[in-house]
Amino acid sequence: MNNETIFIDVILPLSLPNLFTYRLPVELNDDIQIGQRAVVPFGRGGKLYSALVKRIHHTPPSEYQAKYVESLLDDQPIVNGKQLKHWDWITDYYIANPGDVFNAALPGALKLASETKILLNSEYDKANIAELNDNEYLIFEALEIREILSLQEISEILHLKNVHKIVKSLIEKRAIIVEEDLKRKYKPKLIPLVRLTEAANIEENLEHIFNDISRAKKQLETLMTFIKLSDRYSEEIKEVKKADLQKAANVSSSIVTELVKKNIFEIYEVAVDRIGKYDKQLIGDKTLNDHQEKALVEIKTEFEKKDVVLLHGVTSSGKTEIYIKLIQEAITKGEQVLYLLPEIALTTQLIVRLQKVFGDVIGVYHSKFNENERVEVWNKVIDYEHTKSSRFQIVMGARSSMFLPFSNLGLIIIDEEHENSFKQFQPAPRYNARDASIVLAKIHSAKVLMGSATPAVETYWNAQEGKYGLVEITARHGGVQMPEILCADVKEATRKKKMKSHFSPLLMELMEEAFKNKEQVILFQNRRGYAPFLLCEECGHVPECKNCDVSLTYHKFPNLLKCHYCGTNKQLPPTCGACGSPRVTLKGFGTEQIEEELALYFPDIKVARMDADTTRTKNAYHRLITDFEDKNIDVLVGTQMVTKGLDFDNVSIVGVLNADNMLNFPDFRAFERSYQLMSQVSGRAGRNKKRGKVLIQTYEPYHPIIRQVIENDYIGMYKDELGQRRKFKYPPFQRLVHFTMKHRDRDKLNEGAREFVLALKAKFGERVLGPDFPVISRIKNQYIKNAMLKVEREISVKKTRELVMEVKNNFEAFSEYKSVKITIDVDPM
Ligand code: ADP
Ligand code: ZN
Ligand code: ZN
C-alpha cells in the first residue's frame, strides 16, 4: 500500500464557483479514482455530501486546512473522463458553476446529501429481505414505521456518522427510493386484457371447452374470436385487450365475465404506457423509398467530410426510418447511439416504433422515470464500457440524457432540433442540449445528425455556411401530398357577422365534412383556460394577479380566475372591482372555451382537450393520445402540445384558431416560432393517402409568415429572418447573453440593476442593452429587470465568461444591492 499524502479536488453538488480540496485517508490511497463519489463534510455544520472526484494530486490547499474524506462510495468511477471534459465545456460556455452541471447531470439518487429524504419503495419484493444486512434491515424496519427519513436521521438511528454507503446499497437493492420520486409518483393507467387460464390453455382441455359451451352461442363466438385475435396458432401470440375482444365478437362485458366464471378466461391488467423490457418479436426495419435512399447516401457522403449534418425533410418524409438505418450501422460497429428528442415527443408511439426494430437494446431516459429507474439506466450505460453488453447501447431521451456515462458514442441523432425544449431554462446550467451534444460528439469523435422539417434559423445558417452538411427531402413517404393550407380572414368574417363563436364559416364547413367522413380534427389555440382576461366595459379595469404583473385568466372549470405564473386563484367577481359596474365581460379565448363551444355546435361529436390543465398527471397525456389513436375522440383541441411529432393517420383537418397572438409575441424569434408551430401542426394533417387540409384563422391574411406557411416556403422565411437578424444584430450573427435581475423591493432592484449594468458596460461598452422591465415585470412578488449583452462571434467565449464572472462576483461580494439576484443565460431561447 502506498503511504503518500493524497489530496483530491471534488465537485460538490452545490452552486459554488470553485472545486474543494480534501485529504484522503491513507487507507483509501489504493482505491481512489477520478469519477468516483467521495463522501465529504462541507460547511459549518459539517454536513456530509457525496461529491465527485475531479482531480487527484499532492498539493494541499493554500487558503484552508483540508478536511478528510469520510469514505468512497464507488468501487468504480460512475463518471468518465469524457463526461468531465464535457462538463467543463458546459460550465465555461454557459457561465455556470461546476456544481450546477454536476447537479444537472446526475440523477438525484446518485447525489445523496444529509437532507436527502428516503422512503420505502412500494414495489420492493419483501421475499428478498434476506439479502439486506443488519444495518440495512434496521433502516428498512424504521422506514416501515416512520415512512420518511432523512440521511441525517438514519445516521442517528444507526449511531453512524456516515451512512451514504448503506443508503446506496439499499437503493441498488431497490428497497428504498429517494424523495424526489414523491413529486413524480404517478399511477399508470391500467387496461384489462384477456387470456386463457392455465388450464384452458392446454390443447385437449380447450377442445373439451369448445364442446361444453357449444350451445352458448355468444360465449362460443367470444372464445373463437379470442383465438383469432390472439393468433394462438402462430409463432407470436398477441395480447388481447378486453375492449377489443368485446368489440370484435360484438358481445357485452357480461359474456366475458361468464367465461371468467367458467375458468376459461382470466383478466389481467397492464399499464398502457409501460416502457419495460421489450420481449416481443422484432419486425425489422423498412425498405427505404427512393428519396430516403438518396438522402441516406448523401448523409453518409457528408459525414466523410463533416461531423454534423442537418437533415431538412418535410413532415412525414420518413426521417425516422433514415435514423434507424444509421443507428443500425453504428451499433454493428459496436458504437453507442444517443437519440435526443424533445420531452413531449417522447411518446410511446415513437419508442415502440424503435423497439420493434432494436428490441431491448434501447434504453429510455426521461422525466417520467423515477430516480431509481434513472440510476438503473445510468449504470447499464456504464456497463457497456466493461461488458459490451448490448442492452442500452442505444439511448432515447430528452435533453438530460446527453449526460449519461457514454464511453464510446458513435452517433447522436437530434430529432426536431429546432425545439426549444432542448434548452434548459431553470436552474443553471442553462444549456441547449442540441449545441452541447455537438460538443459531446466531438469529444467522442462521433457524428451528429440533426433532423427537422423547420430547422432553427441558426442551424440552417450553419448548414448554408458549410459548417454542417445539408441534406434535404421534399417529398412525403408514399406519395402522400403535403396538406392544402387555407386561410380565413377573421376580420372580414366578423364584419359580415359570419363567425360562429370562434369558428369561421370555412372552418365549420371543413369540420362538418370531416365528421361526415368519420375523420378526425385537430384544433390548435396556444392559450389555455377559458378567457385570458376579464374587462370592465365601463372603466376598462382588468383584474390582475396580486403577486404578478399579469392579468388573470378565467377558467370555467373550476370557475376561478387563475394566474398562470404563480398559480394564485380568485373568485370571479360579479361586478367590477374598481368601479362596481356589472358590465364586466370575458375577453379573448383559450382552449377551454373552444372545447365548450364546439360541443354546442356539434353535440354528437366527442371533443377532448390537451393542454397543461388536462395533462397534469404524467399519464393523462398518453391516455389522450391513445384515445385519439383509437378514434374514441373526434376533435382534439390543444395548445403547443398538439403540434409535436404525433403521427395519427385519420386526421384530415387541422385548424389554427388564432395565428395572430403568436405573430405579435414580443420576441425576436416570434416569426420563426410562428412559422415552425404552424408548419408542424399542419404536418399532423393527412398523413395517409388522402390530402389533408389546414385552415389558419387570422386578422392578417397577408402577413408574410402566413403566406410562407401556406406556400411551404421555409427558405423564404429563413431569408427574411436572416435579413432581420443581421440588421438588428441577433443570432446567428451575434451571441447573446441575457441577464435577469430580481428583487422583492422595486427600488432596490432599480438601483442594483443600474449598478450591475453600468459595471457590465464598463467592460463591454455599447454591446450591453438595458436594464429594462420586461413585459411581465413582476412574478411571485419579485420585480424583474433584464439586460442583454450582444457579442460578436469573434470574441472568445472564454474572454466573455471571464469578464462577466468578474462583474458578477464583484457585484455579489461588494455591492450595497447584492441581495438583487442575478441569473445568466447564454444563448437564450
Ligand atoms: P417524419 O419523421 O419525417 O415526420 P416518419 O418517419 O414519422 O416521418 O414517417 C411518416 C410515416 O411514414 C410513418 O408512419 C412511417 O412508418 C411511414 N414510413 C416512412 N418511411 C417508410 C418506408 N420506407 N416504408 C414504409 N413506411 C414508411
Ligand atoms: Zn401570479
Ligand atoms: Zn369598472
JSON list of N, CA, C and O and ligand atoms in Angstrom, two decimals, residues 545-550 552 562-568 778-781, ligand 2:
[
{"chain": "A", "resi": 545, "resn": "CYS", "atom": "N", "xyz": [-53.20, 39.68, -11.13]},
{"chain": "A", "resi": 545, "resn": "CYS", "atom": "CA", "xyz": [-52.71, 38.87, -10.01]},
{"chain": "A", "resi": 545, "resn": "CYS", "atom": "C", "xyz": [-52.10, 39.81, -8.97]},
{"chain": "A", "resi": 545, "resn": "CYS", "atom": "O", "xyz": [-51.45, 40.79, -9.32]},
{"chain": "A", "resi": 546, "resn": "LYS", "atom": "N", "xyz": [-52.31, 39.48, -7.69]},
{"chain": "A", "resi": 546, "resn": "LYS", "atom": "CA", "xyz": [-51.73, 40.37, -6.68]},
{"chain": "A", "resi": 546, "resn": "LYS", "atom": "C", "xyz": [-50.23, 40.15, -6.53]},
{"chain": "A", "resi": 546, "resn": "LYS", "atom": "O", "xyz": [-49.51, 40.99, -6.02]},
{"chain": "A", "resi": 547, "resn": "ASN", "atom": "N", "xyz": [-49.73, 39.02, -7.00]},
{"chain": "A", "resi": 547, "resn": "ASN", "atom": "CA", "xyz": [-48.30, 38.74, -6.89]},
{"chain": "A", "resi": 547, "resn": "ASN", "atom": "C", "xyz": [-47.52, 39.01, -8.17]},
{"chain": "A", "resi": 547, "resn": "ASN", "atom": "O", "xyz": [-46.31, 39.10, -8.16]},
{"chain": "A", "resi": 548, "resn": "CYS", "atom": "N", "xyz": [-48.25, 39.04, -9.28]},
{"chain": "A", "resi": 548, "resn": "CYS", "atom": "CA", "xyz": [-47.57, 39.16, -10.56]},
{"chain": "A", "resi": 548, "resn": "CYS", "atom": "C", "xyz": [-48.19, 40.27, -11.38]},
{"chain": "A", "resi": 548, "resn": "CYS", "atom": "O", "xyz": [-49.34, 40.61, -11.19]},
{"chain": "A", "resi": 549, "resn": "ASP", "atom": "N", "xyz": [-47.39, 40.73, -12.33]},
{"chain": "A", "resi": 549, "resn": "ASP", "atom": "CA", "xyz": [-47.85, 41.82, -13.17]},
{"chain": "A", "resi": 549, "resn": "ASP", "atom": "C", "xyz": [-48.52, 41.24, -14.42]},
{"chain": "A", "resi": 549, "resn": "ASP", "atom": "O", "xyz": [-48.09, 41.46, -15.54]},
{"chain": "A", "resi": 550, "resn": "VAL", "atom": "N", "xyz": [-49.56, 40.43, -14.24]},
{"chain": "A", "resi": 550, "resn": "VAL", "atom": "CA", "xyz": [-50.28, 39.85, -15.38]},
{"chain": "A", "resi": 550, "resn": "VAL", "atom": "C", "xyz": [-51.77, 39.83, -15.09]},
{"chain": "A", "resi": 550, "resn": "VAL", "atom": "O", "xyz": [-52.19, 39.81, -13.94]},
{"chain": "A", "resi": 552, "resn": "LEU", "atom": "N", "xyz": [-55.43, 38.05, -14.92]},
{"chain": "A", "resi": 552, "resn": "LEU", "atom": "CA", "xyz": [-55.83, 36.71, -14.52]},
{"chain": "A", "resi": 552, "resn": "LEU", "atom": "C", "xyz": [-56.65, 36.05, -15.62]},
{"chain": "A", "resi": 552, "resn": "LEU", "atom": "O", "xyz": [-57.47, 36.68, -16.26]},
{"chain": "A", "resi": 562, "resn": "LYS", "atom": "N", "xyz": [-57.40, 32.56, -12.59]},
{"chain": "A", "resi": 562, "resn": "LYS", "atom": "CA", "xyz": [-56.12, 31.97, -12.18]},
{"chain": "A", "resi": 562, "resn": "LYS", "atom": "C", "xyz": [-54.96, 32.75, -12.76]},
{"chain": "A", "resi": 562, "resn": "LYS", "atom": "O", "xyz": [-55.04, 33.26, -13.88]},
{"chain": "A", "resi": 563, "resn": "CYS", "atom": "N", "xyz": [-53.87, 32.77, -11.98]},
{"chain": "A", "resi": 563, "resn": "CYS", "atom": "CA", "xyz": [-52.64, 33.35, -12.51]},
{"chain": "A", "resi": 563, "resn": "CYS", "atom": "C", "xyz": [-51.79, 32.22, -13.09]},
{"chain": "A", "resi": 563, "resn": "CYS", "atom": "O", "xyz": [-51.51, 31.25, -12.40]},
{"chain": "A", "resi": 564, "resn": "HIS", "atom": "N", "xyz": [-51.39, 32.34, -14.34]},
{"chain": "A", "resi": 564, "resn": "HIS", "atom": "CA", "xyz": [-50.59, 31.28, -14.96]},
{"chain": "A", "resi": 564, "resn": "HIS", "atom": "C", "xyz": [-49.13, 31.34, -14.55]},
{"chain": "A", "resi": 564, "resn": "HIS", "atom": "O", "xyz": [-48.34, 30.48, -14.93]},
{"chain": "A", "resi": 565, "resn": "TYR", "atom": "N", "xyz": [-48.77, 32.36, -13.79]},
{"chain": "A", "resi": 565, "resn": "TYR", "atom": "CA", "xyz": [-47.36, 32.47, -13.39]},
{"chain": "A", "resi": 565, "resn": "TYR", "atom": "C", "xyz": [-47.11, 32.00, -11.97]},
{"chain": "A", "resi": 565, "resn": "TYR", "atom": "O", "xyz": [-46.04, 31.49, -11.65]},
{"chain": "A", "resi": 566, "resn": "CYS", "atom": "N", "xyz": [-48.08, 32.22, -11.07]},
{"chain": "A", "resi": 566, "resn": "CYS", "atom": "CA", "xyz": [-47.83, 31.79, -9.69]},
{"chain": "A", "resi": 566, "resn": "CYS", "atom": "C", "xyz": [-48.92, 30.85, -9.18]},
{"chain": "A", "resi": 566, "resn": "CYS", "atom": "O", "xyz": [-48.81, 30.31, -8.09]},
{"chain": "A", "resi": 567, "resn": "GLY", "atom": "N", "xyz": [-49.96, 30.66, -9.96]},
{"chain": "A", "resi": 567, "resn": "GLY", "atom": "CA", "xyz": [-50.98, 29.70, -9.56]},
{"chain": "A", "resi": 567, "resn": "GLY", "atom": "C", "xyz": [-52.05, 30.25, -8.62]},
{"chain": "A", "resi": 567, "resn": "GLY", "atom": "O", "xyz": [-52.96, 29.54, -8.25]},
{"chain": "A", "resi": 568, "resn": "THR", "atom": "N", "xyz": [-51.95, 31.54, -8.26]},
{"chain": "A", "resi": 568, "resn": "THR", "atom": "CA", "xyz": [-52.96, 32.13, -7.39]},
{"chain": "A", "resi": 568, "resn": "THR", "atom": "C", "xyz": [-54.36, 32.05, -8.02]},
{"chain": "A", "resi": 568, "resn": "THR", "atom": "O", "xyz": [-54.51, 32.24, -9.22]},
{"chain": "A", "resi": 778, "resn": "ARG", "atom": "N", "xyz": [-43.19, 41.63, -12.93]},
{"chain": "A", "resi": 778, "resn": "ARG", "atom": "CA", "xyz": [-43.20, 41.12, -11.56]},
{"chain": "A", "resi": 778, "resn": "ARG", "atom": "C", "xyz": [-43.84, 39.74, -11.58]},
{"chain": "A", "resi": 778, "resn": "ARG", "atom": "O", "xyz": [-44.92, 39.56, -12.11]},
{"chain": "A", "resi": 779, "resn": "ILE", "atom": "N", "xyz": [-43.15, 38.76, -11.01]},
{"chain": "A", "resi": 779, "resn": "ILE", "atom": "CA", "xyz": [-43.69, 37.41, -10.89]},
{"chain": "A", "resi": 779, "resn": "ILE", "atom": "C", "xyz": [-43.46, 36.93, -9.46]},
{"chain": "A", "resi": 779, "resn": "ILE", "atom": "O", "xyz": [-42.35, 37.04, -8.93]},
{"chain": "A", "resi": 780, "resn": "LYS", "atom": "N", "xyz": [-44.49, 36.40, -8.85]},
{"chain": "A", "resi": 780, "resn": "LYS", "atom": "CA", "xyz": [-44.42, 35.93, -7.47]},
{"chain": "A", "resi": 780, "resn": "LYS", "atom": "C", "xyz": [-43.81, 36.98, -6.55]},
{"chain": "A", "resi": 780, "resn": "LYS", "atom": "O", "xyz": [-42.92, 36.69, -5.75]},
{"chain": "A", "resi": 781, "resn": "ASN", "atom": "N", "xyz": [-44.24, 38.19, -6.73]},
{"chain": "A", "resi": 781, "resn": "ASN", "atom": "CA", "xyz": [-43.79, 39.31, -5.90]},
{"chain": "A", "resi": 781, "resn": "ASN", "atom": "C", "xyz": [-42.32, 39.66, -6.06]},
{"chain": "A", "resi": 781, "resn": "ASN", "atom": "O", "xyz": [-41.76, 40.40, -5.26]},
{"chain": "B", "resi": 2, "resn": "ZN", "atom": "ZN", "xyz": [-49.43, 35.44, -10.06]}
]
